[in-house]
Amino acid sequence: MEQTHLTMLHKVLRLAFFLAFALLPNQPTYALSAPERSSYDHRIRYTNYNPADVVQIDSMLGIATHIMLEEGETYLTHAFGDASAWSFVAEKNHIFIKPKAENADTNLILITNRRSYNFRLSYQPSRSVAAVYQLVFRYPDTDTLKLQAQKDTFALAQGFKVPPGNYNLAYEMSGDLEIAPINVWDNGRFTYFKFPGNRDLPAIYKVDTQADENIVNRHIKGSANNIIVVESINPKWILRLGEQTLAIYNEAFNPSGIANHTGTASPAVRRIIKEPR
C-alpha cells in the first residue's frame, strides 16, 4: 500500500514539473552565424550579411583576420567589449583585427557608411581549431538589385537594337564602291549606314536642293562601331574618303517621315516624363 502511494506521488510530481515548465515564458534564442568555409581553404570564410545576426570569428595569437565588406563601403567607427586585448586597423572596406592577449573573448561592433555589424570574437588557444584568416561578406539583397539593374540595362540596350517595323531599304549607290556601306536604311527619322568592321569610315554629307553638301549630326553605334547614324533623312547623300566619292540615293524618300510615338530612337523603348511631386 505504501509503495502504491509513493508511485502515485512520483507521477504527480513529474506532471507538476512538466506543467510548470510549459507555463514558463518563451526562452530567448540567439542568432549566431557560423561563416561558411571555402572549398579551397577552410581558413577563408564566407557569410551572408544579416543585420540581426552575430558573426562568429575564431582567432589565436599571431594570426590576423581580414574582414572584407562590400565594395564602396567605408569604415566609420567601432567598439570592442575589451579593446585592450585586440588590435584594429581599417582601410575603406577592409578591416583587420588580431588578438593581443590570451583568453581574449569579446565582442566587436562595427559601423560603416552603409551598415552595422556584430561579431563574437573567440580566442582559440589550440592550433587544432582553424583560425579565420579572411572573412568575406556577401549581400544577397544588394546582389539581387544589381542583377535586376543589369537585366534592365540589357533590356534597354536590346530595345534600341530592335529595327522599326516600317523602315526603308530602298537605297541606290553610284561612284567609288570601295567606300560603299554594306547596308543603308532609315526609319523615317534617322538614316543608318553600316560598314564592314575593318574599314575606315567616310565623311557623310547631306545634299540639299541647291546641290550643296552639308555637314550632318551623326553618331556611331554597333558592337564593332561600324554603323554611322545620321540624325535626319534625305533624298541624296555624298560619302567621301580621301579622293573617293560615293553618292547614295533614297528611292523611297518621304519628307514627312514617320511619327515618333515613343519619344526615343527605338519603337521598343518609350520615354515617360514624370511630373515633379
Coordinates of C-alpha atoms in Angstrom, one line a residue:
M1 CA 0.0 0.0 0.0
E2 CA 2.8 2.4 0.9
Q3 CA 4.6 1.5 -2.3
T4 CA 1.5 2.4 -4.3
H5 CA 1.2 5.8 -2.6
L6 CA 4.9 6.6 -3.4
T7 CA 4.4 5.7 -7.1
M8 CA 1.4 8.0 -7.4
L9 CA 3.3 10.8 -5.6
H10 CA 6.1 10.5 -8.1
K11 CA 3.7 10.7 -11.0
V12 CA 2.1 13.8 -9.6
L13 CA 5.4 15.5 -9.1
R14 CA 6.5 14.7 -12.7
L15 CA 3.3 16.1 -14.0
A16 CA 3.6 19.3 -11.9
F17 CA 7.2 19.7 -13.2
F18 CA 6.2 19.5 -16.8
L19 CA 3.2 21.8 -16.3
A20 CA 5.4 24.4 -14.6
F21 CA 8.0 24.2 -17.5
A22 CA 5.3 24.5 -20.1
L23 CA 3.9 27.7 -18.4
L24 CA 7.3 29.4 -18.4
P25 CA 7.6 32.4 -20.8
N26 CA 9.4 31.6 -24.1
Q27 CA 13.1 31.2 -23.6
P28 CA 15.3 33.6 -25.6
T29 CA 17.1 32.3 -28.7
Y30 CA 20.3 33.7 -30.2
A31 CA 21.3 34.0 -33.8
L32 CA 25.0 33.2 -34.2
S33 CA 26.2 32.9 -37.7
A34 CA 29.0 30.5 -38.4
P35 CA 30.6 31.5 -41.7
E36 CA 30.8 29.0 -44.5
R37 CA 34.2 27.5 -45.3
S38 CA 35.8 28.0 -48.6
S39 CA 36.1 24.8 -50.7
Y40 CA 39.7 25.7 -51.4
D41 CA 41.0 26.7 -48.0
H42 CA 39.0 26.3 -44.7
R43 CA 40.7 29.4 -43.2
I44 CA 38.8 31.5 -45.8
R45 CA 35.2 32.0 -44.8
Y46 CA 32.0 33.5 -46.3
T47 CA 28.8 34.7 -44.7
N48 CA 25.7 36.5 -45.9
Y49 CA 25.0 39.8 -44.2
N50 CA 22.1 39.9 -41.9
P51 CA 21.7 42.9 -39.5
A52 CA 20.0 40.5 -36.9
D53 CA 23.0 38.1 -36.8
V54 CA 26.1 38.0 -34.7
V55 CA 29.0 36.5 -36.7
Q56 CA 31.5 34.2 -35.1
I57 CA 35.2 34.7 -35.7
D58 CA 37.8 32.3 -34.2
S59 CA 41.3 33.6 -33.8
M60 CA 44.6 33.0 -32.0
L61 CA 47.8 34.8 -31.1
G62 CA 49.9 35.6 -34.1
I63 CA 47.0 35.3 -36.6
A64 CA 45.3 38.4 -38.1
T65 CA 41.8 38.3 -39.6
H66 CA 40.9 40.3 -42.7
I67 CA 37.2 41.2 -42.9
M68 CA 36.1 42.2 -46.4
L69 CA 33.0 44.3 -46.7
E70 CA 31.0 45.4 -49.8
E71 CA 33.0 47.4 -52.4
G72 CA 32.3 51.1 -51.8
E73 CA 31.5 50.6 -48.1
T74 CA 33.6 52.8 -45.8
Y75 CA 34.5 52.3 -42.1
L76 CA 33.1 54.9 -39.7
T77 CA 33.7 53.7 -36.1
H78 CA 33.9 50.6 -34.0
A79 CA 33.8 49.4 -30.4
F80 CA 35.3 46.3 -28.6
G81 CA 34.0 44.8 -25.4
D82 CA 37.7 44.6 -24.4
A83 CA 39.7 47.0 -26.6
S84 CA 43.0 46.3 -24.8
A85 CA 43.0 42.7 -26.0
W86 CA 42.6 43.3 -29.7
S87 CA 44.3 45.4 -32.4
F88 CA 42.2 47.0 -35.1
V89 CA 43.0 48.6 -38.5
A90 CA 40.5 49.9 -41.1
E91 CA 41.1 50.9 -44.7
K92 CA 37.9 51.7 -46.8
N93 CA 36.0 48.3 -46.9
H94 CA 38.9 46.3 -45.4
I95 CA 39.0 45.6 -41.7
F96 CA 41.9 43.9 -39.9
I97 CA 41.8 42.5 -36.4
K98 CA 44.2 40.5 -34.3
P99 CA 44.2 39.3 -30.6
K100 CA 47.0 40.8 -28.4
A101 CA 46.4 38.6 -25.3
E102 CA 45.3 35.1 -24.4
N103 CA 41.7 34.4 -23.4
A104 CA 40.6 37.5 -25.4
D105 CA 37.0 36.5 -25.9
T106 CA 34.9 39.6 -26.5
N107 CA 32.5 41.2 -29.0
L108 CA 33.1 43.8 -31.7
I109 CA 30.5 46.3 -33.1
L110 CA 31.5 47.8 -36.5
I111 CA 29.7 50.8 -38.1
T112 CA 30.1 51.8 -41.7
N113 CA 28.5 54.3 -44.0
R114 CA 26.0 51.6 -45.1
R115 CA 25.5 49.1 -42.3
S116 CA 26.2 47.9 -38.7
Y117 CA 27.9 44.6 -37.9
N118 CA 28.1 42.5 -34.8
F119 CA 30.8 39.9 -34.1
R120 CA 31.7 37.5 -31.4
L121 CA 35.4 37.1 -31.2
S122 CA 36.6 33.8 -29.7
Y123 CA 40.2 33.2 -28.7
Q124 CA 41.4 29.7 -29.6
P125 CA 44.5 28.5 -27.7
S126 CA 44.7 25.3 -29.7
R127 CA 46.1 25.1 -33.2
S128 CA 43.7 22.3 -33.9
V129 CA 40.9 24.9 -34.2
A130 CA 41.2 26.7 -37.6
A131 CA 41.6 30.5 -37.1
V132 CA 39.8 32.7 -39.6
Y133 CA 42.3 34.3 -42.0
Q134 CA 39.7 36.1 -44.1
L135 CA 36.0 36.7 -43.8
V136 CA 34.1 37.8 -46.9
F137 CA 30.6 39.2 -46.5
R138 CA 28.0 38.6 -49.2
Y139 CA 25.0 40.8 -49.7
P140 CA 22.0 38.8 -51.2
D141 CA 19.7 41.9 -51.3
T142 CA 22.3 44.1 -52.9
D143 CA 23.3 41.4 -55.4
T144 CA 19.6 40.9 -56.3
L145 CA 19.3 44.6 -57.0
K146 CA 22.5 44.7 -59.1
L147 CA 21.3 41.7 -61.1
Q148 CA 18.0 43.4 -61.8
A149 CA 19.7 46.6 -62.8
Q150 CA 21.9 44.6 -65.2
K151 CA 18.8 42.9 -66.7
D152 CA 17.1 46.3 -67.0
T153 CA 20.2 47.8 -68.7
F154 CA 20.5 44.8 -71.1
A155 CA 16.8 45.0 -71.9
L156 CA 17.1 48.7 -72.7
A157 CA 20.1 48.1 -74.9
Q158 CA 18.3 45.4 -76.7
G159 CA 15.3 47.7 -77.2
F160 CA 17.4 50.2 -79.1
K161 CA 18.7 47.3 -81.3
V162 CA 15.1 46.5 -82.4
P163 CA 14.7 47.7 -86.0
P164 CA 11.4 49.7 -86.6
G165 CA 8.7 47.7 -88.3
N166 CA 8.3 50.3 -91.0
Y167 CA 11.9 51.0 -92.2
N168 CA 13.0 51.9 -95.6
L169 CA 15.7 49.9 -97.5
A170 CA 15.2 51.4 -100.9
Y171 CA 18.6 52.9 -101.5
E172 CA 20.8 53.1 -104.6
M173 CA 24.5 53.9 -105.0
S174 CA 26.9 55.2 -107.6
G175 CA 30.5 56.1 -107.6
D176 CA 33.5 54.6 -105.8
L177 CA 32.1 51.4 -104.4
E178 CA 35.3 50.7 -102.4
I179 CA 33.9 53.0 -99.7
A180 CA 30.3 51.8 -100.0
P181 CA 28.4 50.7 -96.9
I182 CA 27.1 47.1 -96.6
N183 CA 23.6 48.4 -95.9
V184 CA 21.7 51.7 -95.8
W185 CA 18.3 52.1 -94.2
D186 CA 16.2 54.7 -92.4
N187 CA 13.3 54.7 -90.0
G188 CA 11.7 57.9 -91.2
R189 CA 13.8 59.9 -88.8
F190 CA 17.4 58.7 -88.8
T191 CA 19.5 57.2 -91.6
Y192 CA 21.8 54.2 -90.9
F193 CA 25.0 53.5 -92.8
K194 CA 26.5 50.1 -91.9
F195 CA 30.1 49.4 -93.0
P196 CA 32.5 46.4 -92.7
G197 CA 34.1 46.3 -89.3
N198 CA 37.7 46.7 -90.6
R199 CA 37.2 49.7 -92.8
D200 CA 37.9 53.4 -92.3
L201 CA 34.6 55.3 -92.1
P202 CA 33.9 58.0 -94.6
A203 CA 32.6 61.5 -94.1
I204 CA 28.9 61.8 -94.9
Y205 CA 27.3 65.0 -96.4
K206 CA 23.7 65.9 -96.9
V207 CA 22.9 67.2 -100.4
D208 CA 20.3 70.0 -100.4
T209 CA 18.1 71.2 -103.2
Q210 CA 20.9 73.6 -104.4
A211 CA 23.3 70.6 -104.7
D212 CA 25.4 71.9 -101.8
E213 CA 26.9 69.4 -99.4
N214 CA 26.2 70.0 -95.8
I215 CA 27.8 68.6 -92.6
V216 CA 25.4 66.4 -90.6
N217 CA 24.8 65.5 -87.0
R218 CA 25.9 61.9 -86.6
H219 CA 27.0 59.3 -84.1
I220 CA 28.5 55.8 -84.1
K221 CA 26.8 52.6 -82.9
G222 CA 27.1 48.9 -83.3
S223 CA 29.1 46.2 -81.5
A224 CA 32.0 46.9 -83.9
N225 CA 31.5 50.7 -84.0
N226 CA 30.7 50.3 -87.7
I227 CA 27.3 51.9 -88.1
I228 CA 27.0 55.7 -88.7
V229 CA 23.7 57.1 -87.6
V230 CA 22.8 60.4 -89.3
E231 CA 20.1 62.2 -87.4
S232 CA 17.9 63.0 -90.4
I233 CA 16.6 61.6 -93.7
N234 CA 17.4 63.0 -97.1
P235 CA 16.9 62.2 -100.9
K236 CA 20.7 62.2 -101.5
W237 CA 23.9 61.7 -99.5
I238 CA 27.5 62.1 -100.5
L239 CA 30.2 59.9 -98.9
R240 CA 33.9 61.0 -99.1
L241 CA 37.1 59.2 -98.0
G242 CA 40.3 60.7 -99.4
E243 CA 39.9 61.1 -103.2
Q244 CA 37.0 58.6 -103.3
T245 CA 33.4 59.7 -103.6
L246 CA 30.1 57.8 -103.5
A247 CA 26.5 59.1 -104.0
I248 CA 23.7 57.3 -102.2
Y249 CA 20.0 58.0 -103.2
N250 CA 16.9 57.4 -101.2
E251 CA 14.5 56.0 -103.7
A252 CA 11.5 56.0 -101.3
F253 CA 12.1 59.3 -99.6
N254 CA 9.2 60.6 -97.6
P255 CA 9.7 64.2 -96.4
S256 CA 7.0 63.7 -93.7
G257 CA 9.0 60.9 -92.2
I258 CA 7.4 58.6 -89.6
A259 CA 5.8 59.8 -86.4
N260 CA 7.7 59.1 -83.3
H261 CA 5.3 57.7 -80.8
T262 CA 7.9 56.5 -78.2
G263 CA 9.9 59.7 -77.7
T264 CA 13.2 57.7 -78.3
A265 CA 15.2 56.4 -81.2
S266 CA 13.6 53.0 -80.7
P267 CA 10.0 51.8 -81.0
A268 CA 10.6 49.3 -78.2
V269 CA 11.7 51.9 -75.7
R270 CA 9.2 54.6 -74.5
R271 CA 10.2 57.8 -72.8
I272 CA 7.9 58.7 -69.8
I273 CA 8.1 62.2 -68.3
K274 CA 7.0 62.3 -64.7
E275 CA 5.7 65.5 -63.2
P276 CA 7.5 66.6 -60.0
R277 CA 5.6 65.9 -56.8

